[in-house]
Structures are given as C-alpha cells and as structure tokens.
Amino acid sequence: MTLAPFEIPLWADLAAVGIGALQGAMFAGRLKERRLDLLGVALIGILVGLGGGLLRDILLNQLPAAMKTNWYLVVATLAALLGMALLRLFTRLNPLIIALDAVTIGLFAAIGTTKALAYGVPEVPAVFVGVVSAVGGSILRDVSLNLPIALMHVGSLYAVAAGAGTVLITVLVALGANITVAATTCVIVTTLIRLGSVRFG
Amino acid sequence: MTLAPFEIPLWADLAAVGIGALQGAMFAGRLKERRLDLLGVALIGILVGLGGGLLRDILLNQLPAAMKTNWYLVVATLAALLGMALLRLFTRLNPLIIALDAVTIGLFAAIGTTKALAYGVPEVPAVFVGVVSAVGGSILRDVSLNLPIALMHVGSLYAVAAGAGTVLITVLVALGANITVAATTCVIVTTLIRLGSVRFG
Amino acid sequence: MTLAPFEIPLWADLAAVGIGALQGAMFAGRLKERRLDLLGVALIGILVGLGGGLLRDILLNQLPAAMKTNWYLVVATLAALLGMALLRLFTRLNPLIIALDAVTIGLFAAIGTTKALAYGVPEVPAVFVGVVSAVGGSILRDVSLNLPIALMHVGSLYAVAAGAGTVLITVLVALGANITVAATTCVIVTTLIRLGSVRFG
C-alpha cells in the first residue's frame, strides 16, 4: 500500500522531539547516583528527543529529518535545557514526566507508522517502524546510561501501547480513513493505554 | 569485483531469521535472573533474528530486507514464540540452542558476504559485512540485555568461525566458484568450527 | 550552504582511523578485569577506529567510506595490532594514549563536519555530525565493553572539545575560509581543549 504523497507536518515532528527531549532530560536529571554532569543530562535529553526519529529514518534508508533542517537539534537542545530548569524549580514532577512520556510515545508511533506507509513499506514493517520510533529514544537512553532497558522488563507496557496504536493506525489507513484522523486516534489510544498501565500496574 | 545480478533467495534469508529468532528467544527465556517478561523474551528473539540483517543492510546503505515484505517480521515473531513454547516443553535444550546458533552464524555469514559482493563492495569490507551479519544479532541481544558481549570475551570463537567462513566464500567467489557452492561451503565450515569450539574449548 | 565539490583526502580519513584504532586497542588492552581475549582487544580497536566514520555516514545516508575500499579495515586492523604490541613493549603509555585520543577527536570532528557541509547538510546538524564522528568511536567502545559512557560523566570535556572545534570549522567555512585552513584550525583547537581538560581537571 502506498499512500498519496504525504508529508509529516514539521510542527508535529518537532513537538514530539521537544516533548521527548524535555522528558528525557528530566529523567536523566533525577538519576543522582549516575553522577551525570549537566552536559550529560542535556545529551540524554537530546538523544531521547531525536533517537526515535533517527532510528526510524535509518530503517527507512532516508536522510534523517534532523539532518535536513536546523530546527530539530535546536528544539531538542532548548527542550532539554527547559527540562533541566523545570527539575530545579519543582520537586514533584513525576506525574508530569509520565504523562509527557505517554504523549511522546503516541506521537512518535503515529509519525513513524505514517511515514513508513508513505514510503510504500508494507503493513507489518510499518507497524515495526512505528514501534521503534516510539520506543527508540528510551532504548537509546537506557543503553547510554548503562541501565537495563525498561522495555524488556516486567510491568512495562511501553511496547504494547505503541504496538496497539500503530496497528490501529495501519488498519484505519487500510480502511481508507483520513491520515490526520487515524494519527490522532493513534496518539489518543497509545497515551491512554500507557497512562492506564502506569495507573493500574 | 561485482557479481552478476544475484538475489539472495528469500527462503534462505527467512530460514536464517527464523532459526536466529528461535534461538534468541530460547537464550533470553533461560535468563531467569533478568526478570524479562514474555514480551521481553519475544522482543529479544525478534531482535536476534532480524538484527544481523538490519546491520548488514544499514552498512550497505540499502533499505533493510525486513522493510520490503511482511515475511521477515512475521517469521521472526512466530519463531520467537515457538522458541518460548519449546523452552516450556523441554528442559534439556542446551545442545539444540548451541547447534542452532552455529547454523545461524554460518547462514548469516554466507548471506551477508554474498549480498555485499553483489553490491560491488570490495573483498575486505565484504568479509566485514558477513561477520557483522553473523554476529550482529547476538551483539544486539547482549547490549539489550545489558550483558557483557559474548563475542569480546575469553573462549568464544564466534567471530573466528564467522570470519573463516566469510574469507572462504570470498576466496571461492574470486576464484570463480558458483555462488551456491561457495555459500554452502561457508555454512558448513562455519558451523563445524563453531561446534568444534564449543566441544573442545 | 553547499560547498563546492569537496573530497575528504583518503589519507586524512585513514590517519584518523589508524590513530583511533591504535588508541582503542591500547585502551581495551589495559582493562585487565574485563577478561578480553586478544581478539576482543583487536575488535575494540577496529570499532574505535571505524565507529565514528560509520555513524557519520549512516547519519548522512551515504554508503560508509569503509565499505568503498579495502583500506579502512586493513589500516584499522594493523593499527589495532600495533597498539596491542606497543602495550606489551612499554608500561607507561597513558600520556601517549591521551594525546592520541585528543588528536583523533580533532581529526574526526573536522572530517565529519566538512563531509556533512559538503553534502548540503545545514550548519547545526553538520556540527552534530562532526561531534558524533568525533565521539562515536568511544561511545561504541564503552557500550561494547559494558562500561558507563565516558562522555556522559562528570569531568569529561570530550564533547565540549569536539563541539567547540566543529562550531569553529562551521563558522570559518560560512565566512568563506579555505576548507584546509578551517579543518586544521579545528584539529588544533579541539586537541588543545581536550589536552587542557585532562591537564587541569
């Protein structure tokens, strides 16, 4: 299935990158025992923001979006710095980090899947690309921090949330749904599953 | 050296992916202390099955084979689930896992080297691509599980087995041997070295 | 900004690869507690030598330079073996390893940034590619050895050195400076910052 020419809107991709970088810097900044310096925290934030998109575009054998314009790296860096500042201003940010994490997963899953479909990738690998986009940033974060990969361990429904969202978007597109509607549904469903999984388990 | 147009047969690539995923899921399923959930075990299996081929195609700057058709991910997923089921049914699977591991290395080494040669990559990097294809899945597995990379440590002849096989196939092809003959020889030699290294060391 | 056709001289890229591999093998050979075998030490050396360039070319969606000619892998392998031999001959090599490390960072930063600019990548991602080229080998080394990534931790000015050098080269090129002059300046500045950071902190 090849979609009619379809561009991911730049603002949507940048929003996902920014939220990811904000959330990644907050996550890294709270790991006191890792003795990260400020630069390390900023780098982890940038990596979380850009990682999913980089892996997505490498899998699709495309020049990564972040290589095409200055915006991606600028947004990721500013968002990571903002995350570090918020961490110093507020003490109880855990619920915010979890909520932002859930929204990022949904956004990246939707963008990754639709981009893959737009390049003519079949349904199953398109779902795979969506999931990798969604969880790639957090995987690279955990590998960089020498932590066990959260995704692999008991109790995490990360990949399930992203998988459900990407399967949904693929089915909706196959049924002829409007891309924006399908993507929005994917973001909402993924975010809800992820938030539900945190709440109930 | 550029080969005449040469397609890796889909069934051969899928067989290597399936055996790799089966073996990867068995390996991960036996790591009780890692507290992997079922999803984590399945993901490791899929990663072991697809990892070598993904790294191979990224090095060759080609769209990964697993992005071109649904088969790769379907086969890897089913094989990983089969590996998890076998693990519950049988207790003494160690010899089987080692044998499957040896065959996978040989298959991926042969496929990786011939694909690189077919794309006009010179002999030395073609051998490198073959070795990366052969050991890439297990490297990604160890990094994902936060284990020391088996390849780097005392007593493992992984890379030697893959290296010998890929050098052999490259020499045979340079001497004008039939690709199928060269690849089959590579698989047999690699598997024997790997099995011998387990037996005697 | 697109540069007029500009080829990185092969000797410069090979020199960076060779020094990186030499230094990487020395680093790995000194980690007694890791129980690396000789093959593992050689592999780490090769990875440090080639890693930055591989990541650079994957980010730029180009066939990696090391896939185009036999030289890269041959030079990296010989340099890694030389590093292992030097380690056995001399006991006090720490200052040499640090100096070589500093030069490698500068060379890779300059090559990575100019290659990115030559392919029409905008300034900010070109700086990013330069930094990734410079520190990529050491990141892959630390991940492979299951070590905390040096780059992320207190006291390391790795990324600052590479970042300053790549920003400098980008500004000089934007101002119309000759590429060779800009690259040489970048190498010198990066090396000095890195050496200064070791000396004073």
XYZ file of C-alpha atoms in Angstrom:
603
model
C 0.000 0.000 0.000
C 1.445 3.363 -0.997
C -0.183 6.489 0.311
C -0.706 9.513 -1.816
C 2.204 11.897 -1.226
C 2.005 12.676 2.459
C 4.319 14.948 4.434
C 4.503 14.700 8.197
C 3.841 18.314 9.289
C 7.111 19.748 10.601
C 5.420 21.153 13.723
C 4.113 17.710 14.713
C 7.516 16.065 14.388
C 9.159 18.962 16.246
C 6.531 18.808 19.010
C 7.288 15.094 19.550
C 11.042 15.815 19.542
C 10.639 18.668 22.023
C 8.431 16.736 24.450
C 10.764 13.749 24.207
C 13.851 15.866 24.927
C 12.120 17.648 27.836
C 11.072 14.362 29.363
C 14.456 12.701 28.680
C 16.395 15.472 30.415
C 14.048 15.283 33.418
C 14.518 11.528 33.609
C 18.306 11.786 33.428
C 18.476 14.720 35.837
C 16.792 12.673 38.560
C 19.355 9.847 38.435
C 21.590 11.271 41.140
C 23.580 8.064 41.604
C 24.698 8.132 37.952
C 26.827 11.226 38.542
C 25.874 12.745 35.190
C 27.176 16.257 34.659
C 24.940 18.956 33.159
C 26.252 18.205 29.681
C 25.425 14.523 30.125
C 21.863 15.364 31.170
C 21.431 17.640 28.165
C 22.856 14.975 25.837
C 20.460 12.328 27.159
C 17.576 14.736 26.621
C 18.644 15.417 23.034
C 19.124 11.679 22.439
C 15.639 10.838 23.753
C 14.146 13.584 21.594
C 15.950 12.655 18.401
C 16.640 8.922 18.875
C 13.305 7.543 17.741
C 13.273 9.655 14.578
C 16.880 8.789 13.753
C 16.243 5.047 14.067
C 13.017 5.433 12.030
C 14.784 7.180 9.155
C 17.781 4.813 9.230
C 15.386 1.840 8.968
C 13.625 3.560 6.056
C 17.008 4.303 4.421
C 16.203 8.023 4.285
C 18.319 11.033 5.214
C 17.237 11.613 8.853
C 14.797 14.511 9.220
C 17.133 16.067 11.809
C 19.823 16.351 9.105
C 17.592 18.370 6.768
C 16.972 21.462 8.861
C 18.473 23.187 11.884
C 15.154 23.032 13.770
C 15.311 19.511 15.173
C 18.576 19.946 17.041
C 17.695 23.470 18.175
C 14.299 22.390 19.527
C 15.749 19.271 21.180
C 18.521 21.267 22.856
C 16.225 24.032 24.125
C 13.667 21.488 25.368
C 16.381 19.532 27.188
C 17.584 22.718 28.871
C 13.995 23.608 29.803
C 13.588 20.145 31.308
C 16.697 20.674 33.412
C 15.413 24.068 34.595
C 11.966 22.675 35.496
C 13.633 19.949 37.503
C 15.343 22.571 39.653
C 12.175 24.634 40.108
C 9.778 21.874 41.073
C 10.187 18.820 43.228
C 7.131 16.728 42.378
C 7.369 16.295 38.645
C 6.941 12.525 38.426
C 3.306 12.618 37.165
C 4.259 15.214 34.561
C 7.183 13.123 33.303
C 4.950 10.060 32.989
C 2.235 11.992 31.156
C 4.732 13.552 28.756
C 6.304 10.141 28.175
C 2.915 8.713 27.230
C 2.165 11.534 24.788
C 5.613 11.218 23.174
C 5.138 7.507 22.570
C 1.811 8.154 20.867
C 3.144 10.971 18.689
C 6.230 9.064 17.562
C 4.211 5.896 16.905
C 1.784 7.822 14.692
C 4.503 9.734 12.826
C 6.693 6.652 12.343
C 3.916 4.467 11.000
C 2.507 7.052 8.612
C 5.978 7.915 7.313
C 6.723 4.240 6.673
C 3.391 3.729 4.892
C 4.000 6.875 2.847
C 7.299 5.363 1.612
C 5.497 2.213 0.480
C 6.637 -0.038 3.327
C 4.180 -2.954 3.845
C 1.877 -3.008 6.880
C 3.843 -5.267 9.240
C 7.200 -3.488 8.924
C 5.322 -0.145 9.035
C 3.993 -1.144 12.461
C 7.539 -2.158 13.418
C 8.905 1.240 12.339
C 6.154 2.946 14.374
C 7.053 0.955 17.479
C 10.790 1.576 17.009
C 10.113 5.308 16.582
C 8.038 5.306 19.753
C 10.410 3.398 21.997
C 13.748 4.084 20.263
C 14.536 7.191 22.276
C 14.019 5.435 25.586
C 16.042 2.398 24.433
C 18.980 4.586 23.412
C 18.627 6.441 26.728
C 18.834 3.228 28.755
C 21.751 1.866 26.720
C 23.592 5.199 27.086
C 23.015 5.242 30.828
C 24.006 1.579 31.122
C 20.584 0.851 32.653
C 18.533 -2.285 31.996
C 16.251 -1.456 29.069
C 12.901 -0.549 30.646
C 11.071 -2.008 27.672
C 12.301 -5.538 28.302
C 11.273 -5.898 31.923
C 8.287 -6.968 33.935
C 5.454 -4.492 34.241
C 6.237 -2.203 31.360
C 3.522 -1.838 28.757
C 5.520 0.571 26.616
C 5.729 -1.608 23.558
C 2.147 -2.820 23.958
C 0.876 0.752 23.984
C 2.934 1.689 20.964
C 2.062 -1.563 19.179
C -1.676 -1.133 19.719
C -1.515 2.428 18.431
C 0.493 1.532 15.342
C -1.687 -1.468 14.474
C -4.742 0.762 14.847
C -3.381 3.471 12.569
C -2.387 0.886 9.958
C -5.842 -0.704 9.963
C -7.562 2.688 9.795
C -5.406 3.767 6.854
C -6.018 0.438 5.091
C -9.765 1.052 5.559
C -9.382 4.408 3.849
C -9.529 6.679 6.885
C -8.131 10.177 6.706
C -4.482 10.216 7.836
C -4.997 13.008 10.350
C -7.960 11.226 11.933
C -6.059 7.920 12.039
C -2.967 9.557 13.530
C -4.945 11.451 16.157
C -6.785 8.266 17.174
C -3.413 6.506 17.454
C -1.996 9.211 19.708
C -5.038 9.163 21.990
C -5.232 5.360 22.255
C -1.491 4.960 22.853
C -1.431 7.665 25.500
C -4.433 6.193 27.308
C -3.010 2.641 27.335
C 0.315 3.917 28.614
C -1.295 6.057 31.325
C -3.643 3.198 32.234
C -0.731 0.798 32.546
C 1.030 3.170 34.936
C -2.157 3.680 36.950
C -3.174 0.038 37.279
C 0.068 -1.824 37.285
C 34.551 -7.303 -8.102
C 30.887 -7.067 -8.999
C 28.899 -10.238 -9.265
C 26.388 -10.842 -11.975
C 22.980 -9.867 -10.658
C 22.436 -12.179 -7.726
C 19.420 -12.285 -5.434
C 19.658 -13.953 -2.032
C 16.777 -16.469 -2.180
C 14.029 -15.225 0.154
C 13.622 -18.654 1.767
C 17.318 -18.769 2.754
C 17.203 -15.358 4.399
C 13.930 -16.208 6.137
C 15.342 -19.543 7.357
C 18.297 -17.745 8.942
C 15.952 -15.165 10.507
C 13.653 -17.888 11.856
C 16.440 -20.001 13.353
C 18.010 -16.893 14.850
C 14.744 -15.767 16.436
C 14.023 -19.268 17.775
C 17.460 -19.490 19.301
C 17.369 -15.910 20.628
C 14.058 -16.424 22.419
C 15.376 -19.654 23.974
C 18.503 -17.873 25.155
C 16.547 -14.986 26.688
C 13.900 -17.262 28.210
C 16.552 -19.093 30.219
C 17.893 -15.930 31.893
C 15.670 -16.151 34.957
C 17.600 -13.574 36.951
C 16.949 -10.909 34.296
C 13.225 -10.832 35.126
C 12.248 -10.478 31.480
C 8.533 -10.639 30.858
C 7.125 -12.690 27.975
C 7.114 -9.635 25.737
C 10.781 -9.007 26.514
C 11.690 -12.589 25.612
C 9.776 -12.323 22.335
C 11.428 -8.984 21.532
C 14.916 -10.418 22.148
C 14.085 -13.324 19.845
C 12.909 -10.971 17.101
C 15.998 -8.799 17.594
C 18.372 -11.767 17.306
C 16.558 -12.946 14.182
C 16.485 -9.575 12.450
C 19.499 -7.775 13.968
C 22.230 -9.184 11.745
C 20.302 -8.471 8.569
C 19.379 -4.954 9.691
C 23.014 -4.084 10.469
C 24.092 -5.656 7.155
C 21.660 -3.574 5.107
C 22.397 -0.372 7.050
C 26.133 -0.872 6.358
C 25.325 -1.431 2.677
C 23.089 1.677 2.661
C 20.144 -0.369 1.378
C 16.523 -0.441 2.505
C 16.596 -3.337 5.021
C 15.139 -6.566 3.611
C 12.752 -6.722 6.573
C 11.204 -3.413 5.419
C 10.368 -4.754 1.952
C 7.966 -7.528 2.799
C 5.817 -8.620 5.740
C 7.512 -12.036 5.877
C 10.593 -11.202 7.913
C 8.779 -9.831 10.937
C 6.058 -12.493 10.748
C 8.622 -15.325 10.589
C 10.772 -13.803 13.347
C 7.760 -13.335 15.642
C 6.391 -16.845 15.091
C 9.844 -18.392 15.527
C 10.394 -16.447 18.768
C 7.026 -17.674 20.095
C 7.920 -21.244 19.055
C 11.227 -20.906 20.921
C 9.373 -19.809 24.054
C 6.965 -22.769 23.749
C 9.814 -25.275 23.244
C 11.524 -23.932 26.329
C 8.458 -24.763 28.421
C 8.080 -28.231 26.926
C 11.668 -29.429 27.225
C 14.257 -28.986 29.919
C 17.487 -30.024 28.242
C 17.670 -27.786 25.203
C 21.226 -26.502 25.608
C 22.748 -28.670 22.839
C 19.935 -27.691 20.479
C 20.427 -23.974 21.185
C 24.175 -24.285 20.527
C 23.641 -26.212 17.292
C 21.052 -23.708 16.036
C 23.362 -20.853 16.975
C 26.154 -22.391 14.907
C 23.932 -22.852 11.855
C 22.589 -19.285 12.118
C 26.099 -17.855 12.170
C 27.002 -19.786 9.040
C 23.842 -18.807 7.174
C 24.101 -15.112 8.024
C 27.820 -15.030 7.207
C 27.167 -16.540 3.766
C 24.183 -14.306 3.008
C 25.909 -11.141 4.253
C 29.095 -11.698 2.277
C 27.379 -12.590 -0.972
C 24.989 -9.654 -0.686
C 27.908 -7.268 -0.107
C 29.851 -8.710 -3.071
C 26.722 -8.476 -5.224
C 26.533 -4.735 -4.446
C 30.129 -4.265 -5.569
C 31.675 -3.907 -2.114
C 35.406 -4.866 -2.173
C 36.576 -8.140 -0.612
C 37.742 -6.916 2.825
C 34.616 -4.923 3.714
C 32.501 -7.755 2.221
C 34.084 -10.100 4.773
C 33.369 -7.475 7.448
C 29.708 -7.264 6.413
C 29.491 -11.061 6.542
C 30.929 -11.152 10.061
C 28.649 -8.325 11.236
C 25.627 -10.133 9.758
C 26.666 -13.310 11.545
C 27.329 -11.866 14.977
C 25.154 -8.724 14.870
C 22.065 -10.398 16.301
C 23.951 -11.746 19.300
C 25.695 -8.404 19.880
C 22.385 -6.527 19.871
C 20.973 -9.219 22.177
C 23.789 -8.772 24.707
C 23.608 -4.968 24.589
C 19.818 -5.096 25.043
C 20.118 -7.445 27.994
C 22.926 -5.349 29.493
C 25.184 -8.425 29.400
C 28.899 -8.391 28.570
C 29.124 -9.001 24.818
C 29.886 -12.721 24.445
C 31.952 -12.035 21.341
C 34.556 -9.994 23.215
C 35.396 -12.473 25.932
C 37.765 -15.321 26.528
C 36.873 -18.645 24.966
C 34.416 -17.526 22.334
C 35.284 -18.430 18.778
C 32.188 -16.799 17.329
C 33.958 -14.218 15.252
C 36.684 -16.655 14.206
C 34.087 -19.082 12.883
C 32.228 -16.348 11.017
C 35.487 -14.811 9.796
C 36.824 -18.106 8.431
C 33.565 -18.770 6.628
C 33.356 -15.313 5.086
C 37.005 -15.320 3.978
C 36.435 -18.740 2.406
C 33.349 -17.651 0.488
C 35.123 -14.514 -0.751
C 38.129 -16.505 -1.985
C 35.903 -19.101 -3.659
C 33.875 -16.415 -5.426
C 37.091 -14.637 -6.508
C 38.260 -17.963 -7.958
C 35.068 -18.149 -9.970
C 33.167 -20.718 -7.921
C 29.414 -20.981 -8.172
C 27.751 -18.797 -5.524
C 25.540 -21.576 -4.195
C 28.524 -23.921 -3.814
C 30.594 -21.199 -2.129
C 27.773 -20.256 0.236
C 27.048 -23.874 1.167
C 30.753 -24.496 1.878
C 30.775 -21.357 4.042
C 27.760 -22.509 6.067
C 29.269 -25.979 6.635
C 32.747 -24.715 7.595
C 31.401 -22.007 9.912
C 29.026 -24.385 11.644
C 31.759 -27.008 12.138
C 34.261 -24.503 13.586
C 31.631 -23.116 15.929
C 30.537 -26.573 17.077
C 34.159 -27.674 17.404
C 34.988 -24.626 19.514
C 32.131 -25.471 21.883
C 33.195 -29.125 22.046
C 36.910 -28.570 22.637
C 37.049 -25.280 24.433
C 25.108 26.050 2.416
C 26.531 23.609 -0.115
C 30.266 23.532 -0.592
C 31.850 23.219 -3.960
C 32.609 19.532 -4.583
C 34.985 18.622 -1.797
C 36.547 15.226 -1.176
C 37.999 14.372 2.224
C 41.554 13.265 1.332
C 41.730 9.481 1.811
C 44.992 9.749 3.757
C 43.426 12.102 6.329
C 40.473 9.813 6.953
C 42.774 6.772 7.129
C 45.103 8.578 9.553
C 42.185 9.302 11.886
C 41.012 5.684 11.608
C 44.505 4.352 12.302
C 45.149 6.576 15.321
C 41.694 5.765 16.673
C 42.223 2.019 16.303
C 45.697 2.208 17.868
C 44.349 4.149 20.819
C 41.242 1.961 21.140
C 43.258 -1.261 21.293
C 45.548 0.275 23.928
C 42.558 1.333 25.996
C 40.936 -2.104 25.802
C 44.200 -3.957 26.406
C 44.649 -2.203 29.739
C 41.262 -3.316 31.113
C 42.569 -6.452 32.788
C 39.436 -7.021 34.826
C 37.303 -7.292 31.673
C 38.956 -10.564 30.665
C 39.015 -9.622 26.995
C 40.850 -12.085 24.790
C 43.243 -10.874 22.087
C 40.501 -10.986 19.501
C 38.278 -8.854 21.703
C 41.022 -6.245 22.118
C 41.580 -6.150 18.356
C 37.841 -5.837 17.721
C 37.522 -2.914 20.144
C 40.429 -1.211 18.399
C 38.826 -1.667 14.990
C 35.489 -0.440 16.369
C 37.030 2.714 17.843
C 38.832 3.386 14.565
C 35.830 2.844 12.315
C 32.888 3.647 14.616
C 32.849 7.426 14.258
C 33.015 7.261 10.468
C 30.337 4.582 10.267
C 27.920 6.609 12.420
C 28.759 9.736 10.389
C 27.963 8.078 7.060
C 24.828 6.356 8.389
C 23.547 9.765 9.616
C 24.325 11.233 6.183
C 22.589 8.270 4.470
C 25.750 7.508 2.457
C 27.494 4.204 1.801
C 30.093 4.165 4.629
C 33.586 5.065 3.439
C 34.885 1.815 4.941
C 32.647 -0.120 2.521
C 34.128 1.540 -0.560
C 37.739 0.403 -0.343
C 39.742 -2.275 1.447
C 41.993 0.325 3.073
C 39.880 1.302 6.065
C 39.564 -2.158 7.544
C 43.176 -3.054 6.706
C 44.523 0.119 8.350
C 42.239 -0.264 11.392
C 43.257 -3.890 11.894
C 47.001 -3.241 11.535
C 46.794 -0.210 13.844
C 44.882 -2.204 16.464
C 47.545 -4.945 16.335
C 50.284 -2.301 16.612
C 48.513 -0.848 19.669
C 48.465 -4.281 21.290
C 52.171 -4.756 20.573
C 53.100 -1.322 21.969
C 51.179 -2.124 25.126
C 53.367 -5.175 25.708
C 56.596 -3.304 24.994
C 56.012 -0.258 27.162
C 54.458 0.177 30.570
C 53.869 3.914 30.815
C 51.743 4.689 27.801
C 48.968 6.667 29.484
C 50.138 10.117 28.266
C 50.515 8.763 24.725
C 47.002 7.280 24.771
C 45.551 10.586 25.979
C 47.427 12.592 23.358
C 46.374 10.248 20.553
C 42.793 10.372 21.802
C 42.833 14.177 21.631
C 44.198 14.200 18.085
C 41.656 11.603 16.927
C 38.767 13.666 18.263
C 40.007 16.723 16.393
C 40.549 14.853 13.122
C 37.167 13.123 13.179
C 35.370 16.341 14.153
C 36.934 18.190 11.216
C 36.297 15.382 8.710
C 32.731 14.795 9.897
C 31.717 18.453 9.780
C 33.236 19.153 6.373
C 31.721 15.981 4.901
C 28.276 16.952 6.225
C 28.604 20.509 4.859
C 29.769 19.114 1.524
C 26.564 17.067 1.305
C 24.461 20.185 1.866
C 23.520 19.483 5.491
C 22.674 22.755 7.351
C 25.062 24.169 9.945
C 23.526 22.846 13.167
C 23.206 19.204 12.065
C 26.662 19.491 10.434
C 28.074 20.350 13.857
C 26.126 17.409 15.294
C 27.597 15.045 12.660
C 31.077 16.347 13.499
C 30.572 15.707 17.208
C 29.120 12.231 16.586
C 32.087 11.410 14.309
C 34.476 12.582 17.000
C 32.962 10.777 19.970
C 31.165 7.905 18.195
C 34.092 5.502 18.373
C 34.499 5.967 22.111
C 30.744 5.659 22.706
C 30.593 2.379 20.777
C 33.675 1.219 22.694
C 32.056 1.914 26.078
C 28.754 0.313 25.086
C 30.608 -2.765 23.750
C 32.627 -3.075 26.940
C 29.512 -2.533 29.076
C 31.226 0.474 30.680
C 29.469 3.715 31.669
C 29.820 6.033 28.668
C 32.762 8.308 29.500
C 31.131 11.151 27.610
C 28.168 11.368 29.976
C 30.033 11.659 33.252
C 31.451 14.334 35.471
C 34.744 15.803 34.430
C 34.870 14.782 30.806
C 35.202 17.583 28.305
C 35.149 15.268 25.296
C 32.010 16.627 23.746
C 32.900 20.223 24.604
C 36.215 19.888 22.792
C 34.604 18.309 19.750
C 31.716 20.783 19.844
C 33.998 23.830 20.002
C 36.055 22.527 17.089
C 33.041 21.758 14.920
C 31.344 25.089 15.636
C 34.604 26.824 14.765
C 35.019 24.997 11.455
C 31.397 25.717 10.523
C 31.757 29.431 11.247
C 35.062 29.629 9.339
C 33.550 27.885 6.324
C 30.490 30.166 6.465
C 32.883 33.148 6.476
C 34.477 31.799 3.319
C 37.659 30.361 4.779
C 39.608 27.731 2.902
C 38.486 24.237 3.961
C 42.004 23.014 4.702
C 42.717 26.044 6.893
C 39.382 25.669 8.717
C 39.904 21.946 9.252
C 43.458 22.400 10.509
C 42.318 25.091 12.942
C 39.567 22.764 14.156
C 42.029 19.918 14.766
C 44.407 22.165 16.701
C 41.717 23.828 18.848
C 39.974 20.539 19.649
C 43.222 18.821 20.572
C 44.301 21.712 22.814
C 40.952 21.870 24.652
C 40.988 18.134 25.187
C 44.589 18.119 26.415
C 43.920 21.165 28.605
C 40.884 19.486 30.142
C 42.990 16.464 31.052
C 45.737 18.671 32.485
C 43.569 20.985 34.563
C 40.673 18.840 35.607
